[in-house]
Structures are given as structure tokens and as C-alpha cells.
GROMACS .gro file of C-alpha atoms in nm:
model
  241
    1UNK     CA    1  -0.734   3.764   5.102
    2UNK     CA    2  -0.857   3.622   4.770
    3UNK     CA    3  -0.641   3.341   4.640
    4UNK     CA    4  -0.436   3.396   4.323
    5UNK     CA    5  -0.568   3.247   4.000
    6UNK     CA    6  -0.375   3.059   3.733
    7UNK     CA    7  -0.576   3.055   3.410
    8UNK     CA    8  -0.522   2.798   3.133
    9UNK     CA    9  -0.711   2.858   2.805
   10UNK     CA   10  -0.822   2.591   2.562
   11UNK     CA   11  -0.692   2.470   2.227
   12UNK     CA   12  -0.646   2.749   1.969
   13UNK     CA   13  -0.756   3.006   2.223
   14UNK     CA   14  -0.576   3.259   2.435
   15UNK     CA   15  -0.633   3.377   2.790
   16UNK     CA   16  -0.779   3.701   2.659
   17UNK     CA   17  -1.020   3.521   2.426
   18UNK     CA   18  -1.137   3.263   2.676
   19UNK     CA   19  -1.122   3.458   3.005
   20UNK     CA   20  -1.112   3.824   2.899
   21UNK     CA   21  -1.467   3.915   3.007
   22UNK     CA   22  -1.401   3.774   3.356
   23UNK     CA   23  -1.081   3.964   3.428
   24UNK     CA   24  -1.241   4.295   3.537
   25UNK     CA   25  -1.441   4.100   3.794
   26UNK     CA   26  -1.128   3.993   3.984
   27UNK     CA   27  -0.973   4.333   4.068
   28UNK     CA   28  -0.838   4.209   4.401
   29UNK     CA   29  -0.698   3.877   4.283
   30UNK     CA   30  -0.350   3.821   4.143
   31UNK     CA   31  -0.410   3.655   3.805
   32UNK     CA   32  -0.153   3.464   3.600
   33UNK     CA   33  -0.242   3.354   3.249
   34UNK     CA   34  -0.050   3.054   3.117
   35UNK     CA   35  -0.075   3.045   2.740
   36UNK     CA   36  -0.055   2.698   2.589
   37UNK     CA   37   0.266   2.630   2.391
   38UNK     CA   38   0.247   2.721   2.024
   39UNK     CA   39  -0.041   2.960   2.093
   40UNK     CA   40   0.014   3.321   1.999
   41UNK     CA   41   0.190   3.454   1.694
   42UNK     CA   42   0.535   3.458   1.858
   43UNK     CA   43   0.536   3.120   2.039
   44UNK     CA   44   0.684   2.835   1.832
   45UNK     CA   45   0.518   2.495   1.847
   46UNK     CA   46   0.728   2.257   2.063
   47UNK     CA   47   0.780   1.891   1.984
   48UNK     CA   48   0.626   1.781   2.317
   49UNK     CA   49   0.310   1.986   2.326
   50UNK     CA   50   0.117   1.857   2.627
   51UNK     CA   51   0.432   1.793   2.833
   52UNK     CA   52   0.548   2.151   2.777
   53UNK     CA   53   0.202   2.283   2.863
   54UNK     CA   54   0.198   2.103   3.198
   55UNK     CA   55   0.552   2.225   3.271
   56UNK     CA   56   0.441   2.585   3.214
   57UNK     CA   57   0.151   2.555   3.456
   58UNK     CA   58   0.367   2.390   3.721
   59UNK     CA   59   0.625   2.668   3.685
   60UNK     CA   60   0.352   2.932   3.730
   61UNK     CA   61   0.270   2.795   4.075
   62UNK     CA   62   0.610   2.891   4.216
   63UNK     CA   63   0.710   2.741   4.552
   64UNK     CA   64   0.673   2.984   4.839
   65UNK     CA   65   0.384   3.173   4.683
   66UNK     CA   66   0.036   3.164   4.827
   67UNK     CA   67  -0.147   2.851   4.700
   68UNK     CA   68  -0.345   2.932   4.387
   69UNK     CA   69  -0.671   2.825   4.233
   70UNK     CA   70  -0.594   2.652   3.903
   71UNK     CA   71  -0.852   2.711   3.629
   72UNK     CA   72  -0.871   2.528   3.294
   73UNK     CA   73  -1.123   2.568   3.014
   74UNK     CA   74  -1.224   2.332   2.733
   75UNK     CA   75  -1.077   1.985   2.690
   76UNK     CA   76  -0.711   2.069   2.639
   77UNK     CA   77  -0.696   2.350   2.895
   78UNK     CA   78  -0.879   2.138   3.153
   79UNK     CA   79  -0.665   1.831   3.086
   80UNK     CA   80  -0.346   2.035   3.128
   81UNK     CA   81  -0.475   2.194   3.450
   82UNK     CA   82  -0.572   1.856   3.597
   83UNK     CA   83  -0.239   1.695   3.504
   84UNK     CA   84  -0.049   1.987   3.656
   85UNK     CA   85  -0.262   1.973   3.972
   86UNK     CA   86  -0.153   1.614   4.032
   87UNK     CA   87   0.209   1.735   4.042
   88UNK     CA   88   0.158   2.052   4.242
   89UNK     CA   89   0.024   1.915   4.572
   90UNK     CA   90  -0.016   2.187   4.833
   91UNK     CA   91   0.105   2.458   4.593
   92UNK     CA   92  -0.258   2.489   4.482
   93UNK     CA   93  -0.575   2.509   4.690
   94UNK     CA   94  -0.825   2.386   4.430
   95UNK     CA   95  -0.896   2.321   4.063
   96UNK     CA   96  -1.177   2.459   3.845
   97UNK     CA   97  -1.244   2.302   3.505
   98UNK     CA   98  -1.507   2.413   3.256
   99UNK     CA   99  -1.638   2.288   2.923
  100UNK     CA  100  -1.517   1.941   3.020
  101UNK     CA  101  -1.639   1.587   3.078
  102UNK     CA  102  -1.460   1.337   3.300
  103UNK     CA  103  -1.628   1.056   3.107
  104UNK     CA  104  -1.528   1.172   2.757
  105UNK     CA  105  -1.300   0.930   2.575
  106UNK     CA  106  -0.981   1.025   2.395
  107UNK     CA  107  -1.131   0.882   2.074
  108UNK     CA  108  -1.419   1.129   2.098
  109UNK     CA  109  -1.182   1.421   2.109
  110UNK     CA  110  -0.980   1.275   1.822
  111UNK     CA  111  -1.293   1.259   1.606
  112UNK     CA  112  -1.388   1.616   1.699
  113UNK     CA  113  -1.039   1.743   1.625
  114UNK     CA  114  -1.020   1.557   1.294
  115UNK     CA  115  -1.352   1.710   1.191
  116UNK     CA  116  -1.231   2.054   1.288
  117UNK     CA  117  -0.915   2.012   1.079
  118UNK     CA  118  -1.125   1.915   0.777
  119UNK     CA  119  -1.349   2.220   0.829
  120UNK     CA  120  -1.045   2.446   0.852
  121UNK     CA  121  -0.908   2.303   0.529
  122UNK     CA  122  -1.233   2.383   0.349
  123UNK     CA  123  -1.268   2.736   0.486
  124UNK     CA  124  -1.002   2.997   0.406
  125UNK     CA  125  -1.162   3.230   0.660
  126UNK     CA  126  -1.093   2.986   0.945
  127UNK     CA  127  -0.732   2.952   0.833
  128UNK     CA  128  -0.682   3.327   0.817
  129UNK     CA  129  -0.839   3.373   1.161
  130UNK     CA  130  -0.612   3.123   1.332
  131UNK     CA  131  -0.303   3.236   1.141
  132UNK     CA  132  -0.367   3.587   1.272
  133UNK     CA  133  -0.390   3.453   1.628
  134UNK     CA  134  -0.119   3.188   1.625
  135UNK     CA  135   0.100   3.247   1.321
  136UNK     CA  136   0.165   3.009   1.037
  137UNK     CA  137   0.223   2.714   1.275
  138UNK     CA  138  -0.142   2.684   1.377
  139UNK     CA  139  -0.202   2.384   1.150
  140UNK     CA  140   0.104   2.203   1.289
  141UNK     CA  141  -0.036   2.278   1.634
  142UNK     CA  142  -0.357   2.092   1.546
  143UNK     CA  143  -0.173   1.804   1.381
  144UNK     CA  144   0.059   1.762   1.680
  145UNK     CA  145  -0.233   1.766   1.922
  146UNK     CA  146  -0.403   1.495   1.717
  147UNK     CA  147  -0.080   1.293   1.702
  148UNK     CA  148  -0.039   1.312   2.082
  149UNK     CA  149  -0.398   1.201   2.133
  150UNK     CA  150  -0.346   0.909   1.895
  151UNK     CA  151  -0.011   0.816   2.050
  152UNK     CA  152  -0.125   0.837   2.411
  153UNK     CA  153   0.101   1.126   2.512
  154UNK     CA  154  -0.210   1.339   2.564
  155UNK     CA  155  -0.484   1.176   2.771
  156UNK     CA  156  -0.807   1.319   2.905
  157UNK     CA  157  -0.818   1.273   3.284
  158UNK     CA  158  -1.122   1.065   3.379
  159UNK     CA  159  -1.319   1.018   3.698
  160UNK     CA  160  -1.039   0.811   3.849
  161UNK     CA  161  -0.811   1.115   3.829
  162UNK     CA  162  -1.021   1.290   4.093
  163UNK     CA  163  -0.900   1.033   4.345
  164UNK     CA  164  -0.539   1.135   4.276
  165UNK     CA  165  -0.601   1.498   4.373
  166UNK     CA  166  -0.577   1.610   4.732
  167UNK     CA  167  -0.763   1.936   4.669
  168UNK     CA  168  -1.125   2.031   4.592
  169UNK     CA  169  -1.239   2.032   4.228
  170UNK     CA  170  -1.521   2.234   4.072
  171UNK     CA  171  -1.668   2.142   3.731
  172UNK     CA  172  -1.861   2.426   3.564
  173UNK     CA  173  -2.041   2.350   3.238
  174UNK     CA  174  -2.291   2.532   3.022
  175UNK     CA  175  -2.654   2.427   2.991
  176UNK     CA  176  -2.676   2.481   2.616
  177UNK     CA  177  -2.475   2.169   2.523
  178UNK     CA  178  -2.653   1.851   2.630
  179UNK     CA  179  -2.338   1.640   2.650
  180UNK     CA  180  -2.169   1.886   2.883
  181UNK     CA  181  -2.486   1.955   3.079
  182UNK     CA  182  -2.523   1.589   3.174
  183UNK     CA  183  -2.145   1.545   3.219
  184UNK     CA  184  -2.167   1.689   3.570
  185UNK     CA  185  -2.376   1.396   3.695
  186UNK     CA  186  -2.109   1.121   3.712
  187UNK     CA  187  -1.880   1.336   3.929
  188UNK     CA  188  -2.135   1.507   4.153
  189UNK     CA  189  -2.044   1.277   4.444
  190UNK     CA  190  -1.672   1.360   4.429
  191UNK     CA  191  -1.652   1.717   4.299
  192UNK     CA  192  -1.847   2.039   4.324
  193UNK     CA  193  -2.051   2.089   4.007
  194UNK     CA  194  -2.249   2.369   3.845
  195UNK     CA  195  -2.446   2.413   3.522
  196UNK     CA  196  -2.490   2.770   3.404
  197UNK     CA  197  -2.788   2.876   3.193
  198UNK     CA  198  -2.733   3.055   2.862
  199UNK     CA  199  -2.375   2.925   2.843
  200UNK     CA  200  -2.225   2.692   2.587
  201UNK     CA  201  -1.881   2.532   2.573
  202UNK     CA  202  -1.684   2.844   2.671
  203UNK     CA  203  -1.855   2.932   2.996
  204UNK     CA  204  -1.617   3.214   3.106
  205UNK     CA  205  -1.685   3.389   2.775
  206UNK     CA  206  -2.060   3.323   2.766
  207UNK     CA  207  -2.142   3.390   3.132
  208UNK     CA  208  -1.847   3.583   3.277
  209UNK     CA  209  -2.025   3.729   3.578
  210UNK     CA  210  -2.170   3.398   3.692
  211UNK     CA  211  -1.843   3.216   3.627
  212UNK     CA  212  -1.642   3.471   3.826
  213UNK     CA  213  -1.894   3.457   4.110
  214UNK     CA  214  -1.874   3.076   4.120
  215UNK     CA  215  -1.496   3.091   4.149
  216UNK     CA  216  -1.518   3.347   4.429
  217UNK     CA  217  -1.772   3.129   4.610
  218UNK     CA  218  -1.563   2.815   4.560
  219UNK     CA  219  -1.256   2.990   4.699
  220UNK     CA  220  -1.453   3.102   5.006
  221UNK     CA  221  -1.593   2.753   5.064
  222UNK     CA  222  -1.246   2.600   5.044
  223UNK     CA  223  -1.148   2.829   5.330
  224UNK     CA  224  -1.451   2.724   5.537
  225UNK     CA  225  -1.411   2.359   5.430
  226UNK     CA  226  -1.763   2.347   5.282
  227UNK     CA  227  -1.688   2.170   4.955
  228UNK     CA  228  -1.782   1.823   4.836
  229UNK     CA  229  -1.417   1.725   4.880
  230UNK     CA  230  -1.416   1.829   5.247
  231UNK     CA  231  -1.756   1.673   5.318
  232UNK     CA  232  -1.641   1.345   5.165
  233UNK     CA  233  -1.321   1.349   5.369
  234UNK     CA  234  -1.516   1.418   5.687
  235UNK     CA  235  -1.755   1.128   5.615
  236UNK     CA  236  -1.460   0.895   5.556
  237UNK     CA  237  -1.305   1.003   5.884
  238UNK     CA  238  -1.632   0.948   6.072
  239UNK     CA  239  -1.665   0.603   5.918
  240UNK     CA  240  -1.314   0.505   6.030
  241UNK     CA  241  -1.353   0.632   6.386
   0.00000   0.00000   0.00000
């Protein structure tokens, strides 16, 4: 039986926006979408944004259910998924992150987010778009995310975080962005990696069929223990014996 999926969208997105094209390709999988706090017109922005986001993902992987595949997209969605995975243990069977770099620094994301806020301030169309999606609190959502990055409450998991996870990890990035295309290289020895042609930052949206197929394949290889995680564990065992 195909493992259930828990989908975490990225900042200022929704599950429908970021994963919608993939959903028809998983007709036999139970799928749970965990919207980030403050996202959506009816969800107020909490004071502890990233903490609340991780709590929501952990709650979605209810004890006693079949272990799920946890999927996060973009930097915030991936960071939340990876933080939750560290708490969930055997309640998940693997993690997929996309549009992410394990070597990106928090300062890089702060600069990107600050630039985005300035662009939004200069463009009424951007403001209207996000107000329609997330209500009037969308700007506070951005400011709070920036504050948590600056204050250290929100951190981007790096390569060392992979060593804390006792499950396989798959990083799927698009080929159209050079920084994300080369970001798979530093983790290729510890995680499964893939670069999809004709995809940019939002791989599930740009290449839904290939992304869905990769997840199906990753799930199958977890079952047969043919992932980089399992191969690395086997090599460690052989070296100790």
C-alpha cells in the first residue's frame, strides 16, 4: 500500500498553489495538507510562527497511523518539515524537500525576504494578490518571519541536520535555478537527490508528473531499502563488523 503523504507548502503559498497539480497523480494515497499558520484568509497569524508550524505537522502524523512521507517545499516549508521530522521518529518513513539548499545561510534568506517585502511595498498588485490569499495579516506574516529569522527562532536546517534524522531524505530541486541546481551536490553522499529539467523553485508546480513519480519511486525504494540512507547504514555496519 502507498504510504500516506503530509504536504507542507512554502511561505505565502497554500497546499493547493504549491502541490495542486500533483494531487490527481496520487489517487491511491491518503494526503494531508498542513497549511502554515497565518496562511489563508481565515487563519490568524500566531505570535510563534515557526513553532506553531512544526506543532501542526507533528500533530498531522498522529500516533498509531501508518508512517507517512513528509514533504516540504521552498525554504520555510522544507525547514518546518525537517524540524518536525526530527521530533517524529518512526511516525514517518521518509522526508522529501524541494526548492531547498542545506548549505544556505539564514542571512541569505533574510536578504531575500527583505527584498521581497520592499517589492511588495512598491507594487499594489502584489499586496492585493496576497491579501486575497491570506487576508490583511499577510504583511505581518512576512514581518514576523523576518523577525524570527533575525532572532534565531527560525533556523534553516543544514547538512548536520541530516545526521539527526533516522529516516531517508530526498532533495528534489529544479534545474532552472543555478543555486538550487548545484545545492544537491553537498548532500549527495547522505541523501537521495534529483534535479528536474524545466523546473524552477516550485518543482511540484513546474513539473508535477515528474515530482509525483519521484515520490512514488522514493517510497518504493524505502520499502526495498534501496536509498542512500540505507546504503550508508549498511556500509557502516559492514565497517564495524
